């Protein structure tokens, strides 16, 4: 028994030593050759385009070595047709060992200065898509894009601009600042501030668990805090023809959802003056000192709301 234990002990130490030597050799070779990455920029882009089936353009590519991971810097990266995704500058730390083991991309950290995403609406069915990134199922995201997002452990974006191009020709824009994403296994947390280009702030925090392609296991929740902002700041989230009450609002909203299932909403909002007449094209109808609590759910492409409390003054009454 003692001899067997010693043999196992020596084997474990031998394996550990081999692993350490291999990791040291891997890191040494990485530091030695990582500087040559820029010389093979065109070959790398061609390989990625072939595997992902998407067009890529960039003005600069460089890299350095940090610990056991390469850190890649890119400038002016454009992805997809019509330059649908634009990245000003980015630093990407790739977890090579995990990527090889899991057979999908894994990233320790991503830092992006500015990201712009253009979404286009189809006239036939009203669905949204990114030119050049469509999958076989036109209403779903390509698998490689979802795998990339799910493989990110930590990401920071200074500015995220979402441009919505409606099939009628109308364009709306939504700008998020201080966007961050943290991931651990199947868990994801997102935080962002909405730039309304007006007074007031809107902050968003969202938590999800699971793979969005898993219709039964995927679920999430979101919290929206509004501080003296205006509902018109959320215009890009509505249909282009939707009537929108342009009034100062403060309060909190909570959402819970499961993919392909009902979305539940709980909200507490207050407003010094709410222009409810905008809903029936009568802007002079206004309510003062509004306080309301309501709940709702979304299913079958429609919202159903019920008010638990509603208090307001109309014409100073």
PDB file of C-alpha atoms in Angstrom:
ATOM      1  CA  UNK A   1       0.000   0.000   0.000  1.00  0.00           C
ATOM      2  CA  UNK A   2       2.818   2.418   0.921  1.00  0.00           C
ATOM      3  CA  UNK A   3       4.647   1.679  -2.340  1.00  0.00           C
ATOM      4  CA  UNK A   4       1.457   2.294  -4.349  1.00  0.00           C
ATOM      5  CA  UNK A   5       0.869   5.615  -2.557  1.00  0.00           C
ATOM      6  CA  UNK A   6       4.448   6.735  -3.272  1.00  0.00           C
ATOM      7  CA  UNK A   7       4.037   5.780  -6.925  1.00  0.00           C
ATOM      8  CA  UNK A   8       0.826   7.832  -7.214  1.00  0.00           C
ATOM      9  CA  UNK A   9       2.492  10.707  -5.376  1.00  0.00           C
ATOM     10  CA  UNK A  10       5.456  10.728  -7.769  1.00  0.00           C
ATOM     11  CA  UNK A  11       3.086  10.487 -10.773  1.00  0.00           C
ATOM     12  CA  UNK A  12       1.054  13.506  -9.625  1.00  0.00           C
ATOM     13  CA  UNK A  13       4.182  15.584  -9.145  1.00  0.00           C
ATOM     14  CA  UNK A  14       5.533  14.479 -12.517  1.00  0.00           C
ATOM     15  CA  UNK A  15       2.300  15.500 -14.251  1.00  0.00           C
ATOM     16  CA  UNK A  16       2.267  18.842 -12.397  1.00  0.00           C
ATOM     17  CA  UNK A  17       5.875  19.484 -13.429  1.00  0.00           C
ATOM     18  CA  UNK A  18       5.127  18.658 -17.064  1.00  0.00           C
ATOM     19  CA  UNK A  19       2.122  21.002 -17.017  1.00  0.00           C
ATOM     20  CA  UNK A  20       4.207  23.822 -15.524  1.00  0.00           C
ATOM     21  CA  UNK A  21       6.932  23.327 -18.138  1.00  0.00           C
ATOM     22  CA  UNK A  22       4.379  23.324 -20.951  1.00  0.00           C
ATOM     23  CA  UNK A  23       2.708  26.494 -19.614  1.00  0.00           C
ATOM     24  CA  UNK A  24       6.094  28.216 -19.291  1.00  0.00           C
ATOM     25  CA  UNK A  25       6.986  27.159 -22.851  1.00  0.00           C
ATOM     26  CA  UNK A  26       3.578  28.351 -24.087  1.00  0.00           C
ATOM     27  CA  UNK A  27       4.007  31.756 -22.403  1.00  0.00           C
ATOM     28  CA  UNK A  28       7.595  32.110 -23.646  1.00  0.00           C
ATOM     29  CA  UNK A  29       6.661  31.341 -27.255  1.00  0.00           C
ATOM     30  CA  UNK A  30       3.657  33.648 -26.976  1.00  0.00           C
ATOM     31  CA  UNK A  31       5.775  36.597 -25.829  1.00  0.00           C
ATOM     32  CA  UNK A  32       8.330  35.887 -28.543  1.00  0.00           C
ATOM     33  CA  UNK A  33       5.960  35.691 -31.511  1.00  0.00           C
ATOM     34  CA  UNK A  34       2.969  37.815 -30.507  1.00  0.00           C
ATOM     35  CA  UNK A  35       4.582  40.869 -32.094  1.00  0.00           C
ATOM     36  CA  UNK A  36       4.324  39.208 -35.515  1.00  0.00           C
ATOM     37  CA  UNK A  37       0.517  39.264 -35.403  1.00  0.00           C
ATOM     38  CA  UNK A  38       0.297  42.557 -37.301  1.00  0.00           C
ATOM     39  CA  UNK A  39       2.306  41.081 -40.209  1.00  0.00           C
ATOM     40  CA  UNK A  40      -0.423  38.486 -40.808  1.00  0.00           C
ATOM     41  CA  UNK A  41      -3.410  40.826 -40.551  1.00  0.00           C
ATOM     42  CA  UNK A  42      -4.870  40.004 -43.961  1.00  0.00           C
ATOM     43  CA  UNK A  43      -4.483  36.240 -43.483  1.00  0.00           C
ATOM     44  CA  UNK A  44      -6.151  36.434 -40.045  1.00  0.00           C
ATOM     45  CA  UNK A  45      -9.077  38.482 -41.368  1.00  0.00           C
ATOM     46  CA  UNK A  46      -9.527  36.074 -44.280  1.00  0.00           C
ATOM     47  CA  UNK A  47      -9.593  33.070 -41.925  1.00  0.00           C
ATOM     48  CA  UNK A  48     -12.156  34.705 -39.634  1.00  0.00           C
ATOM     49  CA  UNK A  49     -14.335  35.714 -42.587  1.00  0.00           C
ATOM     50  CA  UNK A  50     -14.241  32.136 -43.883  1.00  0.00           C
ATOM     51  CA  UNK A  51     -15.147  30.560 -40.551  1.00  0.00           C
ATOM     52  CA  UNK A  52     -17.757  33.121 -39.450  1.00  0.00           C
ATOM     53  CA  UNK A  53     -19.121  34.003 -42.879  1.00  0.00           C
ATOM     54  CA  UNK A  54     -19.038  37.738 -42.170  1.00  0.00           C
ATOM     55  CA  UNK A  55     -17.116  40.650 -43.696  1.00  0.00           C
ATOM     56  CA  UNK A  56     -14.398  42.349 -41.617  1.00  0.00           C
ATOM     57  CA  UNK A  57     -12.367  45.524 -42.092  1.00  0.00           C
ATOM     58  CA  UNK A  58      -9.910  47.275 -39.765  1.00  0.00           C
ATOM     59  CA  UNK A  59      -7.200  49.909 -40.030  1.00  0.00           C
ATOM     60  CA  UNK A  60      -4.791  48.630 -37.355  1.00  0.00           C
ATOM     61  CA  UNK A  61      -4.025  45.342 -35.587  1.00  0.00           C
ATOM     62  CA  UNK A  62      -1.420  44.813 -32.851  1.00  0.00           C
ATOM     63  CA  UNK A  63      -0.912  42.580 -29.811  1.00  0.00           C
ATOM     64  CA  UNK A  64       1.044  42.037 -26.601  1.00  0.00           C
ATOM     65  CA  UNK A  65       1.316  39.243 -24.039  1.00  0.00           C
ATOM     66  CA  UNK A  66      -0.096  39.344 -20.484  1.00  0.00           C
ATOM     67  CA  UNK A  67       0.359  36.340 -18.192  1.00  0.00           C
ATOM     68  CA  UNK A  68      -0.959  33.361 -20.148  1.00  0.00           C
ATOM     69  CA  UNK A  69      -3.160  35.347 -22.524  1.00  0.00           C
ATOM     70  CA  UNK A  70      -2.631  37.482 -25.622  1.00  0.00           C
ATOM     71  CA  UNK A  71      -4.070  41.008 -25.580  1.00  0.00           C
ATOM     72  CA  UNK A  72      -5.142  42.166 -29.039  1.00  0.00           C
ATOM     73  CA  UNK A  73      -5.636  45.849 -29.945  1.00  0.00           C
ATOM     74  CA  UNK A  74      -7.691  46.884 -32.967  1.00  0.00           C
ATOM     75  CA  UNK A  75      -8.548  50.239 -34.490  1.00  0.00           C
ATOM     76  CA  UNK A  76     -11.573  51.136 -36.642  1.00  0.00           C
ATOM     77  CA  UNK A  77     -13.058  47.643 -36.868  1.00  0.00           C
ATOM     78  CA  UNK A  78     -16.106  47.243 -39.138  1.00  0.00           C
ATOM     79  CA  UNK A  79     -18.217  44.074 -39.166  1.00  0.00           C
ATOM     80  CA  UNK A  80     -20.931  42.998 -41.604  1.00  0.00           C
ATOM     81  CA  UNK A  81     -22.406  44.619 -44.684  1.00  0.00           C
ATOM     82  CA  UNK A  82     -23.080  48.377 -44.833  1.00  0.00           C
ATOM     83  CA  UNK A  83     -20.631  48.754 -41.921  1.00  0.00           C
ATOM     84  CA  UNK A  84     -23.430  47.574 -39.611  1.00  0.00           C
ATOM     85  CA  UNK A  85     -21.109  47.213 -36.597  1.00  0.00           C
ATOM     86  CA  UNK A  86     -18.410  49.837 -36.044  1.00  0.00           C
ATOM     87  CA  UNK A  87     -15.801  49.794 -33.274  1.00  0.00           C
ATOM     88  CA  UNK A  88     -13.521  52.794 -32.764  1.00  0.00           C
ATOM     89  CA  UNK A  89     -10.800  51.090 -30.727  1.00  0.00           C
ATOM     90  CA  UNK A  90     -10.767  47.919 -28.656  1.00  0.00           C
ATOM     91  CA  UNK A  91      -8.490  45.860 -26.400  1.00  0.00           C
ATOM     92  CA  UNK A  92      -9.324  42.135 -26.249  1.00  0.00           C
ATOM     93  CA  UNK A  93      -7.729  39.632 -23.859  1.00  0.00           C
ATOM     94  CA  UNK A  94      -8.282  36.133 -25.248  1.00  0.00           C
ATOM     95  CA  UNK A  95      -8.344  33.061 -23.016  1.00  0.00           C
ATOM     96  CA  UNK A  96      -6.668  30.699 -25.470  1.00  0.00           C
ATOM     97  CA  UNK A  97      -6.557  27.649 -23.188  1.00  0.00           C
ATOM     98  CA  UNK A  98     -10.289  27.816 -22.328  1.00  0.00           C
ATOM     99  CA  UNK A  99     -11.168  28.459 -25.967  1.00  0.00           C
ATOM    100  CA  UNK A 100      -9.314  25.298 -26.999  1.00  0.00           C
ATOM    101  CA  UNK A 101     -10.918  23.198 -24.253  1.00  0.00           C
ATOM    102  CA  UNK A 102     -14.485  24.445 -24.847  1.00  0.00           C
ATOM    103  CA  UNK A 103     -14.165  24.720 -28.638  1.00  0.00           C
ATOM    104  CA  UNK A 104     -15.680  28.214 -28.645  1.00  0.00           C
ATOM    105  CA  UNK A 105     -14.226  31.701 -28.082  1.00  0.00           C
ATOM    106  CA  UNK A 106     -13.532  32.751 -24.486  1.00  0.00           C
ATOM    107  CA  UNK A 107     -12.465  36.271 -23.442  1.00  0.00           C
ATOM    108  CA  UNK A 108     -11.111  37.436 -20.082  1.00  0.00           C
ATOM    109  CA  UNK A 109     -11.571  41.158 -20.747  1.00  0.00           C
ATOM    110  CA  UNK A 110     -12.809  43.414 -23.527  1.00  0.00           C
ATOM    111  CA  UNK A 111     -12.464  47.207 -23.517  1.00  0.00           C
ATOM    112  CA  UNK A 112     -14.134  49.268 -26.266  1.00  0.00           C
ATOM    113  CA  UNK A 113     -14.102  53.042 -26.680  1.00  0.00           C
ATOM    114  CA  UNK A 114     -17.127  53.374 -28.986  1.00  0.00           C
ATOM    115  CA  UNK A 115     -19.438  50.787 -30.551  1.00  0.00           C
ATOM    116  CA  UNK A 116     -22.184  51.525 -33.073  1.00  0.00           C
ATOM    117  CA  UNK A 117     -24.744  48.895 -34.069  1.00  0.00           C
ATOM    118  CA  UNK A 118     -27.138  49.475 -36.994  1.00  0.00           C
ATOM    119  CA  UNK A 119     -30.329  47.409 -37.074  1.00  0.00           C
ATOM    120  CA  UNK A 120     -32.579  47.316 -40.145  1.00  0.00           C
ATOM    121  CA  UNK A 121     -36.260  46.415 -40.244  1.00  0.00           C
ATOM    122  CA  UNK A 122     -37.638  44.041 -42.867  1.00  0.00           C
ATOM    123  CA  UNK A 123     -40.709  45.316 -44.680  1.00  0.00           C
ATOM    124  CA  UNK A 124     -42.199  41.827 -45.062  1.00  0.00           C
ATOM    125  CA  UNK A 125     -42.428  40.777 -41.400  1.00  0.00           C
ATOM    126  CA  UNK A 126     -41.159  43.787 -39.403  1.00  0.00           C
ATOM    127  CA  UNK A 127     -38.296  41.779 -37.888  1.00  0.00           C
ATOM    128  CA  UNK A 128     -34.916  43.348 -37.171  1.00  0.00           C
ATOM    129  CA  UNK A 129     -31.586  42.172 -38.566  1.00  0.00           C
ATOM    130  CA  UNK A 130     -27.927  43.185 -38.902  1.00  0.00           C
ATOM    131  CA  UNK A 131     -26.808  43.271 -42.569  1.00  0.00           C
ATOM    132  CA  UNK A 132     -24.274  40.537 -43.219  1.00  0.00           C
ATOM    133  CA  UNK A 133     -24.923  38.727 -39.936  1.00  0.00           C
ATOM    134  CA  UNK A 134     -28.098  36.833 -40.814  1.00  0.00           C
ATOM    135  CA  UNK A 135     -28.205  33.127 -39.995  1.00  0.00           C
ATOM    136  CA  UNK A 136     -30.130  30.412 -41.784  1.00  0.00           C
ATOM    137  CA  UNK A 137     -33.150  31.386 -39.678  1.00  0.00           C
ATOM    138  CA  UNK A 138     -33.628  35.024 -40.587  1.00  0.00           C
ATOM    139  CA  UNK A 139     -35.360  35.925 -37.321  1.00  0.00           C
ATOM    140  CA  UNK A 140     -32.602  34.604 -35.030  1.00  0.00           C
ATOM    141  CA  UNK A 141     -29.037  35.646 -34.269  1.00  0.00           C
ATOM    142  CA  UNK A 142     -26.159  33.656 -35.789  1.00  0.00           C
ATOM    143  CA  UNK A 143     -24.702  31.037 -33.440  1.00  0.00           C
ATOM    144  CA  UNK A 144     -21.158  32.385 -33.678  1.00  0.00           C
ATOM    145  CA  UNK A 145     -22.306  35.808 -32.436  1.00  0.00           C
ATOM    146  CA  UNK A 146     -24.150  34.339 -29.439  1.00  0.00           C
ATOM    147  CA  UNK A 147     -21.194  32.077 -28.624  1.00  0.00           C
ATOM    148  CA  UNK A 148     -18.906  35.124 -28.666  1.00  0.00           C
ATOM    149  CA  UNK A 149     -21.114  37.118 -26.273  1.00  0.00           C
ATOM    150  CA  UNK A 150     -21.550  34.143 -23.926  1.00  0.00           C
ATOM    151  CA  UNK A 151     -17.760  33.692 -23.829  1.00  0.00           C
ATOM    152  CA  UNK A 152     -17.097  37.169 -22.373  1.00  0.00           C
ATOM    153  CA  UNK A 153     -16.250  37.329 -18.660  1.00  0.00           C
ATOM    154  CA  UNK A 154     -15.790  41.097 -18.399  1.00  0.00           C
ATOM    155  CA  UNK A 155     -16.513  43.894 -20.880  1.00  0.00           C
ATOM    156  CA  UNK A 156     -16.587  47.684 -20.720  1.00  0.00           C
ATOM    157  CA  UNK A 157     -17.906  50.036 -23.410  1.00  0.00           C
ATOM    158  CA  UNK A 158     -17.573  53.798 -23.071  1.00  0.00           C
ATOM    159  CA  UNK A 159     -20.361  54.448 -25.585  1.00  0.00           C
ATOM    160  CA  UNK A 160     -22.834  52.081 -27.243  1.00  0.00           C
ATOM    161  CA  UNK A 161     -24.959  53.591 -30.019  1.00  0.00           C
ATOM    162  CA  UNK A 162     -27.952  51.647 -31.324  1.00  0.00           C
ATOM    163  CA  UNK A 163     -29.345  52.960 -34.639  1.00  0.00           C
ATOM    164  CA  UNK A 164     -32.738  51.629 -35.761  1.00  0.00           C
ATOM    165  CA  UNK A 165     -33.521  51.913 -39.486  1.00  0.00           C
ATOM    166  CA  UNK A 166     -37.260  51.402 -40.099  1.00  0.00           C
ATOM    167  CA  UNK A 167     -38.376  50.070 -43.470  1.00  0.00           C
ATOM    168  CA  UNK A 168     -40.283  53.358 -44.013  1.00  0.00           C
ATOM    169  CA  UNK A 169     -36.979  55.275 -44.037  1.00  0.00           C
ATOM    170  CA  UNK A 170     -37.261  56.690 -40.506  1.00  0.00           C
ATOM    171  CA  UNK A 171     -34.152  56.368 -38.314  1.00  0.00           C
ATOM    172  CA  UNK A 172     -34.034  56.500 -34.504  1.00  0.00           C
ATOM    173  CA  UNK A 173     -31.015  56.400 -32.232  1.00  0.00           C
ATOM    174  CA  UNK A 174     -30.430  55.209 -28.678  1.00  0.00           C
ATOM    175  CA  UNK A 175     -27.124  55.934 -26.887  1.00  0.00           C
ATOM    176  CA  UNK A 176     -25.904  54.023 -23.820  1.00  0.00           C
ATOM    177  CA  UNK A 177     -22.939  55.238 -21.754  1.00  0.00           C
ATOM    178  CA  UNK A 178     -20.847  53.354 -19.213  1.00  0.00           C
ATOM    179  CA  UNK A 179     -22.019  49.988 -20.562  1.00  0.00           C
ATOM    180  CA  UNK A 180     -20.588  47.007 -18.678  1.00  0.00           C
ATOM    181  CA  UNK A 181     -21.060  43.249 -18.845  1.00  0.00           C
ATOM    182  CA  UNK A 182     -19.920  40.636 -16.329  1.00  0.00           C
ATOM    183  CA  UNK A 183     -20.240  36.909 -16.917  1.00  0.00           C
ATOM    184  CA  UNK A 184     -19.584  33.742 -14.959  1.00  0.00           C
ATOM    185  CA  UNK A 185     -20.596  30.411 -16.458  1.00  0.00           C
ATOM    186  CA  UNK A 186     -24.240  30.905 -17.482  1.00  0.00           C
ATOM    187  CA  UNK A 187     -24.789  34.114 -15.477  1.00  0.00           C
ATOM    188  CA  UNK A 188     -24.641  37.582 -17.085  1.00  0.00           C
ATOM    189  CA  UNK A 189     -25.030  41.040 -15.505  1.00  0.00           C
ATOM    190  CA  UNK A 190     -25.378  44.212 -17.610  1.00  0.00           C
ATOM    191  CA  UNK A 191     -25.342  47.845 -16.473  1.00  0.00           C
ATOM    192  CA  UNK A 192     -25.748  50.979 -18.568  1.00  0.00           C
ATOM    193  CA  UNK A 193     -26.841  54.620 -18.426  1.00  0.00           C
ATOM    194  CA  UNK A 194     -29.129  55.960 -21.127  1.00  0.00           C
ATOM    195  CA  UNK A 195     -28.024  59.251 -22.638  1.00  0.00           C
ATOM    196  CA  UNK A 196     -31.240  61.162 -23.239  1.00  0.00           C
ATOM    197  CA  UNK A 197     -29.478  64.341 -24.437  1.00  0.00           C
ATOM    198  CA  UNK A 198     -31.800  66.076 -21.972  1.00  0.00           C
ATOM    199  CA  UNK A 199     -31.861  66.623 -18.226  1.00  0.00           C
ATOM    200  CA  UNK A 200     -32.274  63.619 -15.983  1.00  0.00           C
ATOM    201  CA  UNK A 201     -30.860  60.110 -16.092  1.00  0.00           C
ATOM    202  CA  UNK A 202     -32.052  56.593 -16.867  1.00  0.00           C
ATOM    203  CA  UNK A 203     -30.054  53.668 -15.452  1.00  0.00           C
ATOM    204  CA  UNK A 204     -30.477  50.042 -16.420  1.00  0.00           C
ATOM    205  CA  UNK A 205     -29.335  46.863 -14.693  1.00  0.00           C
ATOM    206  CA  UNK A 206     -30.142  43.451 -16.133  1.00  0.00           C
ATOM    207  CA  UNK A 207     -29.321  39.917 -15.002  1.00  0.00           C
ATOM    208  CA  UNK A 208     -29.809  36.798 -17.105  1.00  0.00           C
ATOM    209  CA  UNK A 209     -29.010  33.140 -16.714  1.00  0.00           C
ATOM    210  CA  UNK A 210     -28.580  30.521 -19.405  1.00  0.00           C
ATOM    211  CA  UNK A 211     -28.258  30.405 -23.171  1.00  0.00           C
ATOM    212  CA  UNK A 212     -30.916  32.420 -25.091  1.00  0.00           C
ATOM    213  CA  UNK A 213     -31.189  29.471 -27.484  1.00  0.00           C
ATOM    214  CA  UNK A 214     -32.441  27.322 -24.603  1.00  0.00           C
ATOM    215  CA  UNK A 215     -36.141  28.191 -24.623  1.00  0.00           C
ATOM    216  CA  UNK A 216     -36.859  26.403 -21.343  1.00  0.00           C
ATOM    217  CA  UNK A 217     -33.791  27.236 -19.263  1.00  0.00           C
ATOM    218  CA  UNK A 218     -33.127  30.874 -20.197  1.00  0.00           C
ATOM    219  CA  UNK A 219     -34.549  33.522 -17.850  1.00  0.00           C
ATOM    220  CA  UNK A 220     -33.716  37.022 -16.679  1.00  0.00           C
ATOM    221  CA  UNK A 221     -34.714  40.189 -14.846  1.00  0.00           C
ATOM    222  CA  UNK A 222     -34.143  43.911 -15.348  1.00  0.00           C
ATOM    223  CA  UNK A 223     -34.366  47.020 -13.196  1.00  0.00           C
ATOM    224  CA  UNK A 224     -34.841  50.495 -14.685  1.00  0.00           C
ATOM    225  CA  UNK A 225     -34.364  53.619 -12.561  1.00  0.00           C
ATOM    226  CA  UNK A 226     -35.640  56.918 -13.990  1.00  0.00           C
ATOM    227  CA  UNK A 227     -34.629  60.201 -12.363  1.00  0.00           C
ATOM    228  CA  UNK A 228     -36.351  63.301 -13.777  1.00  0.00           C
ATOM    229  CA  UNK A 229     -35.983  62.110 -17.343  1.00  0.00           C
ATOM    230  CA  UNK A 230     -38.465  62.186 -20.231  1.00  0.00           C
ATOM    231  CA  UNK A 231     -40.397  59.342 -21.795  1.00  0.00           C
ATOM    232  CA  UNK A 232     -39.411  60.617 -25.247  1.00  0.00           C
ATOM    233  CA  UNK A 233     -35.887  59.344 -24.516  1.00  0.00           C
ATOM    234  CA  UNK A 234     -37.270  55.817 -24.880  1.00  0.00           C
ATOM    235  CA  UNK A 235     -38.770  56.499 -28.323  1.00  0.00           C
ATOM    236  CA  UNK A 236     -36.449  54.048 -30.164  1.00  0.00           C
ATOM    237  CA  UNK A 237     -37.823  51.193 -28.055  1.00  0.00           C
ATOM    238  CA  UNK A 238     -41.338  51.704 -29.417  1.00  0.00           C
ATOM    239  CA  UNK A 239     -42.863  51.183 -32.849  1.00  0.00           C
ATOM    240  CA  UNK A 240     -42.229  54.115 -35.171  1.00  0.00           C
ATOM    241  CA  UNK A 241     -45.910  55.078 -35.198  1.00  0.00           C
ATOM    242  CA  UNK A 242     -46.403  54.789 -31.435  1.00  0.00           C
ATOM    243  CA  UNK A 243     -47.775  57.825 -29.608  1.00  0.00           C
ATOM    244  CA  UNK A 244     -45.406  58.831 -26.810  1.00  0.00           C
ATOM    245  CA  UNK A 245     -46.090  61.005 -23.770  1.00  0.00           C
ATOM    246  CA  UNK A 246     -43.281  63.580 -23.683  1.00  0.00           C
ATOM    247  CA  UNK A 247     -43.252  64.429 -19.971  1.00  0.00           C
ATOM    248  CA  UNK A 248     -40.770  64.439 -17.103  1.00  0.00           C
ATOM    249  CA  UNK A 249     -40.974  61.173 -15.166  1.00  0.00           C
ATOM    250  CA  UNK A 250     -39.220  59.616 -12.160  1.00  0.00           C
ATOM    251  CA  UNK A 251     -39.598  56.156 -10.704  1.00  0.00           C
ATOM    252  CA  UNK A 252     -38.666  52.492 -10.943  1.00  0.00           C
ATOM    253  CA  UNK A 253     -39.547  49.585 -13.213  1.00  0.00           C
ATOM    254  CA  UNK A 254     -38.920  45.866 -12.685  1.00  0.00           C
ATOM    255  CA  UNK A 255     -39.183  43.265 -15.438  1.00  0.00           C
ATOM    256  CA  UNK A 256     -38.963  39.474 -15.389  1.00  0.00           C
ATOM    257  CA  UNK A 257     -39.009  37.272 -18.458  1.00  0.00           C
ATOM    258  CA  UNK A 258     -38.408  33.876 -19.955  1.00  0.00           C
ATOM    259  CA  UNK A 259     -37.626  33.376 -23.617  1.00  0.00           C
ATOM    260  CA  UNK A 260     -40.791  32.726 -25.677  1.00  0.00           C
ATOM    261  CA  UNK A 261     -42.851  33.166 -22.527  1.00  0.00           C
ATOM    262  CA  UNK A 262     -44.703  36.004 -20.805  1.00  0.00           C
ATOM    263  CA  UNK A 263     -42.868  39.152 -19.667  1.00  0.00           C
ATOM    264  CA  UNK A 264     -44.007  40.558 -16.297  1.00  0.00           C
ATOM    265  CA  UNK A 265     -43.741  44.241 -15.375  1.00  0.00           C
ATOM    266  CA  UNK A 266     -44.090  46.126 -12.068  1.00  0.00           C
ATOM    267  CA  UNK A 267     -43.690  49.915 -12.026  1.00  0.00           C
ATOM    268  CA  UNK A 268     -43.894  52.918  -9.712  1.00  0.00           C
ATOM    269  CA  UNK A 269     -43.860  56.264 -11.536  1.00  0.00           C
ATOM    270  CA  UNK A 270     -44.478  59.895 -10.670  1.00  0.00           C
ATOM    271  CA  UNK A 271     -44.623  63.038 -12.762  1.00  0.00           C
ATOM    272  CA  UNK A 272     -45.263  66.730 -12.009  1.00  0.00           C
ATOM    273  CA  UNK A 273     -47.225  66.982 -15.268  1.00  0.00           C
ATOM    274  CA  UNK A 274     -48.214  64.123 -17.569  1.00  0.00           C
ATOM    275  CA  UNK A 275     -49.352  64.960 -21.113  1.00  0.00           C
ATOM    276  CA  UNK A 276     -51.787  62.052 -21.459  1.00  0.00           C
ATOM    277  CA  UNK A 277     -53.569  63.791 -24.342  1.00  0.00           C
ATOM    278  CA  UNK A 278     -50.764  62.697 -26.647  1.00  0.00           C
ATOM    279  CA  UNK A 279     -52.366  59.246 -26.674  1.00  0.00           C
ATOM    280  CA  UNK A 280     -55.398  60.561 -28.583  1.00  0.00           C
ATOM    281  CA  UNK A 281     -53.725  63.528 -30.325  1.00  0.00           C
ATOM    282  CA  UNK A 282     -54.907  66.150 -27.845  1.00  0.00           C
ATOM    283  CA  UNK A 283     -51.740  67.640 -26.295  1.00  0.00           C
ATOM    284  CA  UNK A 284     -53.663  70.151 -24.125  1.00  0.00           C
ATOM    285  CA  UNK A 285     -55.004  67.404 -21.868  1.00  0.00           C
ATOM    286  CA  UNK A 286     -52.570  67.181 -18.958  1.00  0.00           C
ATOM    287  CA  UNK A 287     -52.593  65.666 -15.478  1.00  0.00           C
ATOM    288  CA  UNK A 288     -50.660  67.250 -12.590  1.00  0.00           C
ATOM    289  CA  UNK A 289     -48.880  65.644  -9.614  1.00  0.00           C
ATOM    290  CA  UNK A 290     -49.265  62.130 -10.935  1.00  0.00           C
ATOM    291  CA  UNK A 291     -48.396  59.105  -8.775  1.00  0.00           C
ATOM    292  CA  UNK A 292     -49.121  55.601 -10.022  1.00  0.00           C
ATOM    293  CA  UNK A 293     -48.327  51.958  -9.397  1.00  0.00           C
ATOM    294  CA  UNK A 294     -49.191  49.378 -12.013  1.00  0.00           C
ATOM    295  CA  UNK A 295     -48.451  45.848 -13.161  1.00  0.00           C
ATOM    296  CA  UNK A 296     -48.501  44.272 -16.584  1.00  0.00           C
ATOM    297  CA  UNK A 297     -47.549  41.356 -18.746  1.00  0.00           C
ATOM    298  CA  UNK A 298     -46.647  40.934 -22.395  1.00  0.00           C
ATOM    299  CA  UNK A 299     -47.802  37.999 -24.466  1.00  0.00           C
ATOM    300  CA  UNK A 300     -48.937  37.437 -28.048  1.00  0.00           C
ATOM    301  CA  UNK A 301     -47.358  40.770 -29.148  1.00  0.00           C
ATOM    302  CA  UNK A 302     -49.531  42.884 -26.822  1.00  0.00           C
ATOM    303  CA  UNK A 303     -49.340  44.417 -23.341  1.00  0.00           C
ATOM    304  CA  UNK A 304     -51.982  44.020 -20.636  1.00  0.00           C
ATOM    305  CA  UNK A 305     -51.799  46.570 -17.777  1.00  0.00           C
ATOM    306  CA  UNK A 306     -53.643  46.912 -14.486  1.00  0.00           C
ATOM    307  CA  UNK A 307     -53.304  49.832 -12.047  1.00  0.00           C
ATOM    308  CA  UNK A 308     -52.966  49.178  -8.320  1.00  0.00           C
ATOM    309  CA  UNK A 309     -52.876  52.903  -7.498  1.00  0.00           C
ATOM    310  CA  UNK A 310     -53.401  56.093  -9.504  1.00  0.00           C
ATOM    311  CA  UNK A 311     -53.475  59.583  -8.012  1.00  0.00           C
ATOM    312  CA  UNK A 312     -53.455  62.816 -10.035  1.00  0.00           C
ATOM    313  CA  UNK A 313     -54.942  66.306 -10.392  1.00  0.00           C
ATOM    314  CA  UNK A 314     -56.721  67.534 -13.504  1.00  0.00           C
ATOM    315  CA  UNK A 315     -57.234  71.259 -14.109  1.00  0.00           C
ATOM    316  CA  UNK A 316     -56.115  71.918 -10.515  1.00  0.00           C
ATOM    317  CA  UNK A 317     -58.858  69.681  -9.130  1.00  0.00           C
TER     318      UNK A 317
END
